[in-house]
PDB file of C-alpha atoms in Angstrom:
ATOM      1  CA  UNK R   2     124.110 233.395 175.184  1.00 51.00           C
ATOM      2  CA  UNK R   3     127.276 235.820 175.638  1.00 49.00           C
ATOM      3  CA  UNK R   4     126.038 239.591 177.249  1.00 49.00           C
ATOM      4  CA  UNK R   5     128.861 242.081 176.943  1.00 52.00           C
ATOM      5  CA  UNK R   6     129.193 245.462 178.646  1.00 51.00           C
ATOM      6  CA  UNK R   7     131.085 248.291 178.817  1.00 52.00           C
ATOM      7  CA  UNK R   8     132.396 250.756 181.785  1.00 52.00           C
ATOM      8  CA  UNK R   9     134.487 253.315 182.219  1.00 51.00           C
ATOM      9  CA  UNK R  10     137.682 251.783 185.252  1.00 53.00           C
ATOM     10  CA  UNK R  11     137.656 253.804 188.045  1.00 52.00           C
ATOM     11  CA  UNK R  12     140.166 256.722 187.836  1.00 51.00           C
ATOM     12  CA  UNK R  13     140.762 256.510 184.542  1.00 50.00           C
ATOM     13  CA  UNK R  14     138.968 256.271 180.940  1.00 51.00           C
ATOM     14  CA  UNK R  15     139.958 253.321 179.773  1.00 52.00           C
ATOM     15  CA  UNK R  16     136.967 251.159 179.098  1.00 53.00           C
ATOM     16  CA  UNK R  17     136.400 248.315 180.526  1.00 53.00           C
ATOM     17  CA  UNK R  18     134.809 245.121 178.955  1.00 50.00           C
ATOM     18  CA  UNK R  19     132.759 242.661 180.776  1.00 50.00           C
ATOM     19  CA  UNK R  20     131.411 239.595 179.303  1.00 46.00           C
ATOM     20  CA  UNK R  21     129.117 237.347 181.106  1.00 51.00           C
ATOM     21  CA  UNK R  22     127.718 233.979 179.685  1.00 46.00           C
ATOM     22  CA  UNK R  23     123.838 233.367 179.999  1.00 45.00           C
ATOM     23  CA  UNK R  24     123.712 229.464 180.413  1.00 46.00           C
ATOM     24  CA  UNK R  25     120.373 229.323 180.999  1.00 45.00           C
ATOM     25  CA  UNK R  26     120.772 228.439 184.389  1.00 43.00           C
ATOM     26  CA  UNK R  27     116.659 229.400 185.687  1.00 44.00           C
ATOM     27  CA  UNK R  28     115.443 227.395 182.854  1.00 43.00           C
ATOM     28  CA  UNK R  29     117.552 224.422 183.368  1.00 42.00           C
ATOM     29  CA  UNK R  30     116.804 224.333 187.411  1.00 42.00           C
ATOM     30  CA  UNK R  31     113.088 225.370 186.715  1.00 47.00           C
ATOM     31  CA  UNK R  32     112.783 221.908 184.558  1.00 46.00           C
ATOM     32  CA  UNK R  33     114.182 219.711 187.310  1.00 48.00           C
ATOM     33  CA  UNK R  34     111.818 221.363 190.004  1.00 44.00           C
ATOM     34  CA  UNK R  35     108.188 221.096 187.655  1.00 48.00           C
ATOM     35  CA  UNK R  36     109.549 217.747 187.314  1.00 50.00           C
ATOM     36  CA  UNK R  37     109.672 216.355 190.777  1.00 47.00           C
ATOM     37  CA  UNK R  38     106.653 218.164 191.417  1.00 46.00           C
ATOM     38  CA  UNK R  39     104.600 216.197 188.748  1.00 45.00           C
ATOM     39  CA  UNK R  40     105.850 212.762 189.795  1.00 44.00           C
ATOM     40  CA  UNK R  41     105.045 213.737 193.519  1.00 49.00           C
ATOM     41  CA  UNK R  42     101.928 214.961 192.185  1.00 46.00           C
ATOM     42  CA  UNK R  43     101.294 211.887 190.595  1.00 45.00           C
ATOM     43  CA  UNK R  44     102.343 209.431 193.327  1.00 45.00           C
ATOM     44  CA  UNK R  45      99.951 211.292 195.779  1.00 48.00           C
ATOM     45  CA  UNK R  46      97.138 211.030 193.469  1.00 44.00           C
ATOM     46  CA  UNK R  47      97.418 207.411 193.124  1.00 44.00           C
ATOM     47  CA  UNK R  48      97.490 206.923 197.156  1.00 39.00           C
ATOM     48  CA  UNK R  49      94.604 208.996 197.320  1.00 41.00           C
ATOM     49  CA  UNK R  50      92.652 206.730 194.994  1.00 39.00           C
ATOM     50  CA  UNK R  51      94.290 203.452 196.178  1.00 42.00           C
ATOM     51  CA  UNK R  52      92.910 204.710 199.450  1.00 43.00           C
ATOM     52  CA  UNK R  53      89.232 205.265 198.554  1.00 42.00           C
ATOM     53  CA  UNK R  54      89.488 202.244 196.320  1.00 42.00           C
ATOM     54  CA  UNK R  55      90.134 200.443 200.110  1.00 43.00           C
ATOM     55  CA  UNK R  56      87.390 202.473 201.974  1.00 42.00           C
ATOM     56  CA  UNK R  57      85.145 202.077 199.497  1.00 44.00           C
ATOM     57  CA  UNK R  58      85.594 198.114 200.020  1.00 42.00           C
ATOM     58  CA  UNK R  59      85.822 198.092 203.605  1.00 42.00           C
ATOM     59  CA  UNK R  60      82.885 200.355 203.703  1.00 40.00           C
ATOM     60  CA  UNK R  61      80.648 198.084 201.431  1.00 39.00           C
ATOM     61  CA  UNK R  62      81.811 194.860 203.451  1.00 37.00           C
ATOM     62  CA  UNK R  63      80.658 196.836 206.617  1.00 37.00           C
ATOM     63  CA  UNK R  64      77.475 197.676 205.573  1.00 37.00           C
ATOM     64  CA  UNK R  65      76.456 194.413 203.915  1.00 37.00           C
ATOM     65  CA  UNK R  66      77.567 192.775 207.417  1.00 38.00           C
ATOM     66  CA  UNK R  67      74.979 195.334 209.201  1.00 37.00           C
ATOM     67  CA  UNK R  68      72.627 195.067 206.472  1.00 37.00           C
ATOM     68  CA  UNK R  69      72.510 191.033 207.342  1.00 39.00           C
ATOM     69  CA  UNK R  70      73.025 190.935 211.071  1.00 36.00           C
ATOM     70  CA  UNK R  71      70.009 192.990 212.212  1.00 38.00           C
ATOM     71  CA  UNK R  72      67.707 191.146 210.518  1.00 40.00           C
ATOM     72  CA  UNK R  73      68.510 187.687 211.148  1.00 38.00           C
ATOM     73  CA  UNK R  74      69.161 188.785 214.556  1.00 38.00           C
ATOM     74  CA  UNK R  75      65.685 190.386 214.948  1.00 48.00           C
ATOM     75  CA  UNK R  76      64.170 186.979 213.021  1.00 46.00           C
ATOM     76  CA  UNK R  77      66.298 185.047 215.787  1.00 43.00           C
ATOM     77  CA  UNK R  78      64.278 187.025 218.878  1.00 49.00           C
ATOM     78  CA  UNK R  79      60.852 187.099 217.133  1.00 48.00           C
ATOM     79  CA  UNK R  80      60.700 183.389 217.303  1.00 46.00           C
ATOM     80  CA  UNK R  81      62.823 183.210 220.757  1.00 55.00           C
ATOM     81  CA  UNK R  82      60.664 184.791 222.777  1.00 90.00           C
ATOM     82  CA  UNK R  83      57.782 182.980 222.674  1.00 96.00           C
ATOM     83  CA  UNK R  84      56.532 180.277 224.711  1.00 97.00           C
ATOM     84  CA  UNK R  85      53.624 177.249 225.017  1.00 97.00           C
ATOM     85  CA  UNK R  86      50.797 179.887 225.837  1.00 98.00           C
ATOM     86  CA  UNK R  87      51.374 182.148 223.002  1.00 98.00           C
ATOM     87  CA  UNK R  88      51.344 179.326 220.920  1.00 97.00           C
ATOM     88  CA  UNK R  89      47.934 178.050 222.584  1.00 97.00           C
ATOM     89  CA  UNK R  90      46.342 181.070 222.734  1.00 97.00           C
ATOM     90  CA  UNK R  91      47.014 181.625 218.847  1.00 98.00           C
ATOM     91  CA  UNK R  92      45.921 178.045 218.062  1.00 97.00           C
ATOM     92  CA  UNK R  93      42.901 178.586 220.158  1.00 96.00           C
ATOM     93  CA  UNK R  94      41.745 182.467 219.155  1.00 97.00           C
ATOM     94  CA  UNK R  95      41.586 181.825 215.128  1.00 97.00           C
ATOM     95  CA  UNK R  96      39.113 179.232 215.447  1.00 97.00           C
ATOM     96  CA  UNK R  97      37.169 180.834 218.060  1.00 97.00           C
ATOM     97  CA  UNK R  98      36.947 183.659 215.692  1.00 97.00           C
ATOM     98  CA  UNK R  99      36.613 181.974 212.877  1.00 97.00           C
ATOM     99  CA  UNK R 100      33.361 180.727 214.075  1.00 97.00           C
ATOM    100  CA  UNK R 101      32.256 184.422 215.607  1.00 97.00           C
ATOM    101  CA  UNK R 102      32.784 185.879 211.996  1.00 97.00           C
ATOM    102  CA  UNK R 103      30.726 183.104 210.365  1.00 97.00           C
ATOM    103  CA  UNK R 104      28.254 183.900 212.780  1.00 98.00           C
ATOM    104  CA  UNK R 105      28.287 187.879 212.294  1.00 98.00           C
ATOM    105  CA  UNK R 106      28.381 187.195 208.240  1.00 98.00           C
ATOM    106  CA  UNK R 107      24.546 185.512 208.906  1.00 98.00           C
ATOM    107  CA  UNK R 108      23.335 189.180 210.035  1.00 98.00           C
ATOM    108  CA  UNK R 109      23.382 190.380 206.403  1.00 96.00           C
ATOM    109  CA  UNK R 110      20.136 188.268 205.543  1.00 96.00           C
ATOM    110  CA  UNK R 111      18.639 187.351 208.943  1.00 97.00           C
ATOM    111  CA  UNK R 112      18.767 190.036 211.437  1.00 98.00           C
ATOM    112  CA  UNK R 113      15.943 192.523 211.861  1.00 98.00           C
ATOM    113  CA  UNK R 114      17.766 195.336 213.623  1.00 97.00           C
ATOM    114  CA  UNK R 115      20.094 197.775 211.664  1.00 98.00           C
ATOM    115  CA  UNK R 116      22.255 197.722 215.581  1.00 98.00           C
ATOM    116  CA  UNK R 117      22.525 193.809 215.060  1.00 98.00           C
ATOM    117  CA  UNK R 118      23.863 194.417 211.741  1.00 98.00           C
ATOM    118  CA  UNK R 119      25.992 196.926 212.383  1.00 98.00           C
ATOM    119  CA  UNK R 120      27.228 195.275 215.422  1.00 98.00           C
ATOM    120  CA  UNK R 121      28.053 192.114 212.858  1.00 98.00           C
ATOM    121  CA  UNK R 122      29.920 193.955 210.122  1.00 98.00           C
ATOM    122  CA  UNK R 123      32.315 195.121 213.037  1.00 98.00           C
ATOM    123  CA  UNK R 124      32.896 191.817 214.580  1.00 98.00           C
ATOM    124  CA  UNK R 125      33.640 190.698 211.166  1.00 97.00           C
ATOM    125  CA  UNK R 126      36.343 193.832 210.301  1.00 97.00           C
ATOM    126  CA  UNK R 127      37.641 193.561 213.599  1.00 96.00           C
ATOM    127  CA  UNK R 128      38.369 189.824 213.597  1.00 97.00           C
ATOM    128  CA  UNK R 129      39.489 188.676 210.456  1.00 96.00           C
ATOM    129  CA  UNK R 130      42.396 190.915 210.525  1.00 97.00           C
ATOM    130  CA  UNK R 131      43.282 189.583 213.845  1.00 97.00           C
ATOM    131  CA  UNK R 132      43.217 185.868 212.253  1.00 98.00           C
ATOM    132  CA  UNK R 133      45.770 186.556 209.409  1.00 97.00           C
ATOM    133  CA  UNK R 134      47.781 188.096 212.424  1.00 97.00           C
ATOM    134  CA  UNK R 135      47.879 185.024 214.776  1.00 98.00           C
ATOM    135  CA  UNK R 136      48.447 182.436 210.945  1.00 98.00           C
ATOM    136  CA  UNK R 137      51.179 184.448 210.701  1.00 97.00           C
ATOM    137  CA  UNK R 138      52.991 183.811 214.323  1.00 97.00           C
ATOM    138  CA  UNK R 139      52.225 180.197 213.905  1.00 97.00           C
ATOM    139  CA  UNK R 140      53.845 180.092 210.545  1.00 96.00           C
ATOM    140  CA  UNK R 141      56.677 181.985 211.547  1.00 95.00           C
ATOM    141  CA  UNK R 142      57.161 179.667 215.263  1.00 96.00           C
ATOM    142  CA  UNK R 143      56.736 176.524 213.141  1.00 96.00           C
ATOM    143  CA  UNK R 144      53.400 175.135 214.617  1.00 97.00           C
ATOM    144  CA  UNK R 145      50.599 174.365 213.105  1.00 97.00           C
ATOM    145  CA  UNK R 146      47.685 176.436 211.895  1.00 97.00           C
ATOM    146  CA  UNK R 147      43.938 175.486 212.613  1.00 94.00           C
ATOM    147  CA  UNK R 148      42.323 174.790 209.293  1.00 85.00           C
ATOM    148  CA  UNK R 149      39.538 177.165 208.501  1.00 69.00           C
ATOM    149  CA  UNK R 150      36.242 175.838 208.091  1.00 55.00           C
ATOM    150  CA  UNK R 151      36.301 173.118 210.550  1.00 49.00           C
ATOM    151  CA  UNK R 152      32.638 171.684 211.971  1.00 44.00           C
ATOM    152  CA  UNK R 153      31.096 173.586 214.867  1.00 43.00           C
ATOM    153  CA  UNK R 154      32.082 171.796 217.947  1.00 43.00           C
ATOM    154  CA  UNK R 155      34.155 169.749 216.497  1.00 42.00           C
ATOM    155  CA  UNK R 156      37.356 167.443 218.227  1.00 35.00           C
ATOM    156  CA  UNK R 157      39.467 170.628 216.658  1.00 39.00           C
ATOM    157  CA  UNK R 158      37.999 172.776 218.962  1.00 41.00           C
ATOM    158  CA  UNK R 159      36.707 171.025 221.897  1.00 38.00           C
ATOM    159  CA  UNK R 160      39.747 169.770 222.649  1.00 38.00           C
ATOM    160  CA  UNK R 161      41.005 172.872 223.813  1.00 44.00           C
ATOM    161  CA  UNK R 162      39.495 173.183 227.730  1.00 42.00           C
ATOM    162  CA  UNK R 163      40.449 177.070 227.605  1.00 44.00           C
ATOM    163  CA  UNK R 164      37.897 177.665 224.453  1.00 67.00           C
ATOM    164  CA  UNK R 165      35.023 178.985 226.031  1.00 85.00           C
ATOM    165  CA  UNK R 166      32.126 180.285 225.075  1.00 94.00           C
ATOM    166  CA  UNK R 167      32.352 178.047 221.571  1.00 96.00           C
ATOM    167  CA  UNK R 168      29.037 177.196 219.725  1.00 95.00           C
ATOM    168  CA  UNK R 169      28.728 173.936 219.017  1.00 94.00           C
ATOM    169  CA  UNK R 170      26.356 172.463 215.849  1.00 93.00           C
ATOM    170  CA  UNK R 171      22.916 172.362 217.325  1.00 95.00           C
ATOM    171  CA  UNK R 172      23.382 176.070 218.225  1.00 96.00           C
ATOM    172  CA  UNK R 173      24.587 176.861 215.098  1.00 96.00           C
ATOM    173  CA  UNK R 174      22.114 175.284 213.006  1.00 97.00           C
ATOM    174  CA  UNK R 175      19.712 177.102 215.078  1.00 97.00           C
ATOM    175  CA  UNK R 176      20.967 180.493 214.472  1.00 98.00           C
ATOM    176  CA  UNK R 177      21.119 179.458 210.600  1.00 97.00           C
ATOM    177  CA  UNK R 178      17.741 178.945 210.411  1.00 97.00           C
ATOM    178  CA  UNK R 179      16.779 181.880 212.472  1.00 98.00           C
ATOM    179  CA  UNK R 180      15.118 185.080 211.017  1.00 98.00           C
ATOM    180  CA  UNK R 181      13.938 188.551 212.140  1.00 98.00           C
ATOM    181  CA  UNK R 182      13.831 189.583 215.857  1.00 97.00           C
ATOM    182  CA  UNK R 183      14.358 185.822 216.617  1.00 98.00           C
ATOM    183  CA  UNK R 184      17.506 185.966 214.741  1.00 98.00           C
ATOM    184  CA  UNK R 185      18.492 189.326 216.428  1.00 98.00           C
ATOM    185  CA  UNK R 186      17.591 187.970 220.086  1.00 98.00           C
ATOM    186  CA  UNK R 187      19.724 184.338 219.327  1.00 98.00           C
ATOM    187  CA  UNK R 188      22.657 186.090 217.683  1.00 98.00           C
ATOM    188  CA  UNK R 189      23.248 188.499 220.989  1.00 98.00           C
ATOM    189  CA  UNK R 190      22.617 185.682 223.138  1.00 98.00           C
ATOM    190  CA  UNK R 191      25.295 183.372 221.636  1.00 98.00           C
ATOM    191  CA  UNK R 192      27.767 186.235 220.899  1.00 98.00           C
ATOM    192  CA  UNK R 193      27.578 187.575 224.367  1.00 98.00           C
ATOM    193  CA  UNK R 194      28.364 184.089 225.361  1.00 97.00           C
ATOM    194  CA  UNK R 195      30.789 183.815 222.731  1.00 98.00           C
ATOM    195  CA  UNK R 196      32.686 187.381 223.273  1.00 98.00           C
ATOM    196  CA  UNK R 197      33.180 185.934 227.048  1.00 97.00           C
ATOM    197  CA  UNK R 198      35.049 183.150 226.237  1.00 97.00           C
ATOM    198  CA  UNK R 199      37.420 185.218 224.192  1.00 97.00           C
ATOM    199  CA  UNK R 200      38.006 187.655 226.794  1.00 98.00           C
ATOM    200  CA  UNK R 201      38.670 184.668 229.638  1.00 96.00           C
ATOM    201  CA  UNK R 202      41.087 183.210 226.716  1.00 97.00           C
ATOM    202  CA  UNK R 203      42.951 186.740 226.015  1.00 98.00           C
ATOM    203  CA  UNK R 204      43.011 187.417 229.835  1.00 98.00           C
ATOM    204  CA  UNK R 205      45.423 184.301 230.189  1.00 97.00           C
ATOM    205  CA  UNK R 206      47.373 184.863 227.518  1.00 97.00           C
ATOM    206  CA  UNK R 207      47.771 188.691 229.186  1.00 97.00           C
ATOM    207  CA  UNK R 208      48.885 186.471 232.663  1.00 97.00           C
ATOM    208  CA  UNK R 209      50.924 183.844 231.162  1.00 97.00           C
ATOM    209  CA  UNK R 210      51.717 184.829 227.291  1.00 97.00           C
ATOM    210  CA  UNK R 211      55.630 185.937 226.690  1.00 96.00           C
ATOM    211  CA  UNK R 212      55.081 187.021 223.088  1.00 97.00           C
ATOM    212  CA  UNK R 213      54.485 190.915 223.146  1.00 95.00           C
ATOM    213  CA  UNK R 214      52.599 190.880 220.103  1.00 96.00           C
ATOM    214  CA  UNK R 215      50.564 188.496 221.313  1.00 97.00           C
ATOM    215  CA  UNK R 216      49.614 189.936 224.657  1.00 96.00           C
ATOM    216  CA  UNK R 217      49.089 193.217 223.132  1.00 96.00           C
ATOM    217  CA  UNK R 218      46.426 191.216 220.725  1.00 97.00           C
ATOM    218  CA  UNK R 219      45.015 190.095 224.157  1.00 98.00           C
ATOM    219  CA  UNK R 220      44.123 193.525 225.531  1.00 98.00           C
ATOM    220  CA  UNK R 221      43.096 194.607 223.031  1.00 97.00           C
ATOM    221  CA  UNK R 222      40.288 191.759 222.520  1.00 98.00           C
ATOM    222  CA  UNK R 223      39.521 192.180 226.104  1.00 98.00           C
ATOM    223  CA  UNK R 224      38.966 195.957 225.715  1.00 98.00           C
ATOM    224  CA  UNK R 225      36.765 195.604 222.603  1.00 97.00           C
ATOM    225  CA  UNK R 226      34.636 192.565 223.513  1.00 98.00           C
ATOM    226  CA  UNK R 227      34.048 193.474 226.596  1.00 98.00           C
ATOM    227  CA  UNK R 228      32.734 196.990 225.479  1.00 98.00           C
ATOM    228  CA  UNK R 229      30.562 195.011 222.934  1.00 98.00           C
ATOM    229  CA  UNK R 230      29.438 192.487 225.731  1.00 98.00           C
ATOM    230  CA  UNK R 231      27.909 195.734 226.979  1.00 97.00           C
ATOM    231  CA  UNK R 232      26.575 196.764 223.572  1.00 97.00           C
ATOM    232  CA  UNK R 233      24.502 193.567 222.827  1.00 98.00           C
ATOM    233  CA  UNK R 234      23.487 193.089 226.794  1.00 97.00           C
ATOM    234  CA  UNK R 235      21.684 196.748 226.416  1.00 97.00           C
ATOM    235  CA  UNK R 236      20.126 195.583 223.120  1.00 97.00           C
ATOM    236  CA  UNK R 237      18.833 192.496 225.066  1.00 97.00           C
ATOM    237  CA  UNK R 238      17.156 194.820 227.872  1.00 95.00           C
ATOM    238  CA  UNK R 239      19.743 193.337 230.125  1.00 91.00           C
ATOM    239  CA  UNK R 240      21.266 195.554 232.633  1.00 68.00           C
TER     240      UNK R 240
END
């Protein structure tokens, strides 16, 4: 576009004509400039993405590595730090409670005192959580699980020399067939018995046990049976 003006020269009146061309100069460097901007624009956007596109990979390697680690690290030292007590003890206690629940389940029908029963029902809640507990360690460590069910007195049992305070078949039957306060006085006699063979079991496993599970189990048998030793010997008249 052509822009002409007009002036007046200096010190005189002749006019003077000016023409100037408009070559769109602004417009043509403005187009360059947007230009370069866009495609730097551009190129930063698609490092930005091509970076979170790799973070977002690293990051989900990362945490499936953590994810996996812990826990077959933690499976690893659950099973390591056991030893051949723990594993007695476990192999030992579910049987020995096996038979003190089969015992307390008799109360129901037999005994005579509502203390007897309600001494039985918590022998029973108490213990047969504690037996799914110990199945489970011996599951988990590979050895093998006492069978539930197994005769009174039988080679399962009495082959262990720690068991104490087991019944064995003649007892059993006995208590079976008992009824009333006869019933009542048999059933503390033989679970008092019973109860201390327990504690003397969970009192080595406490001394020689490696598994902290385990020990913990162990006091806290000791705790409650021995508290219940002193339940039953009061509802014997025994001081």
């Amino acid at each position: 576009m052509t822009i002409r003006s007009t002036t007046t020269r200096p010190g005189t009146s002749e006019p003077a004509t000016t023409v100037r061309t408009a070559t769109g100069s602004r417009g043509a460097v403005r187009t360059p400039v947007r230009r370069a901007a866009l495609v730097l624009a551009t190129a930063g956007a698609a490092l930005v993405l091509a970076a979170c596109g790799s973070s977002d990979g690293d990051g989900g390697s990362g945490h499936a590595g953590h994810g996996g680690t812990p826990s077959s690290t933690s499976a690893a030292d659950t099973a390591g730090t056991h030893n051949a007590q723990d594993v007695a003890f476990a192999q030992g206690m579910i049987p020995h409670h096996q038979q003190a629940v089969e015992m307390a389940r008799l109360a129901a029908g037999r005994a005579a005192s509502a203390q007897v029963k309600d001494l039985a029902t918590r022998i029973e809640k108490a213990q047969g959580p504690e037996i799914t507990t110990m199945t489970g360690w011996l599951r988990t460590w590979g050895e093998d699980v006492p069978m539930a069910g197994m005769d009174h007195g039988d080679s399962g049992m009495s082959g262990n020399p720690g068991m104490t305070g087991m019944m064995d078949d003649k007892d059993m039957t006995a208590l079976e067939k008992a009824t009333g306060k006869d019933f009542d006085t048999k059933f503390l006699t033989m679970m008092v018995e019973h109860h201390r063979g327990a504690v003397e079991m969970a009192t080595t496993e406490q001394d020689k046990g490696a598994y902290g599970p385990a020990k913990s189990l162990a006091g806290s048998v000791v705790s409650a049976q021995n508290a219940e030793i002193g339940e039953m010997r009061k509802l014997l008249g025994q001081s």
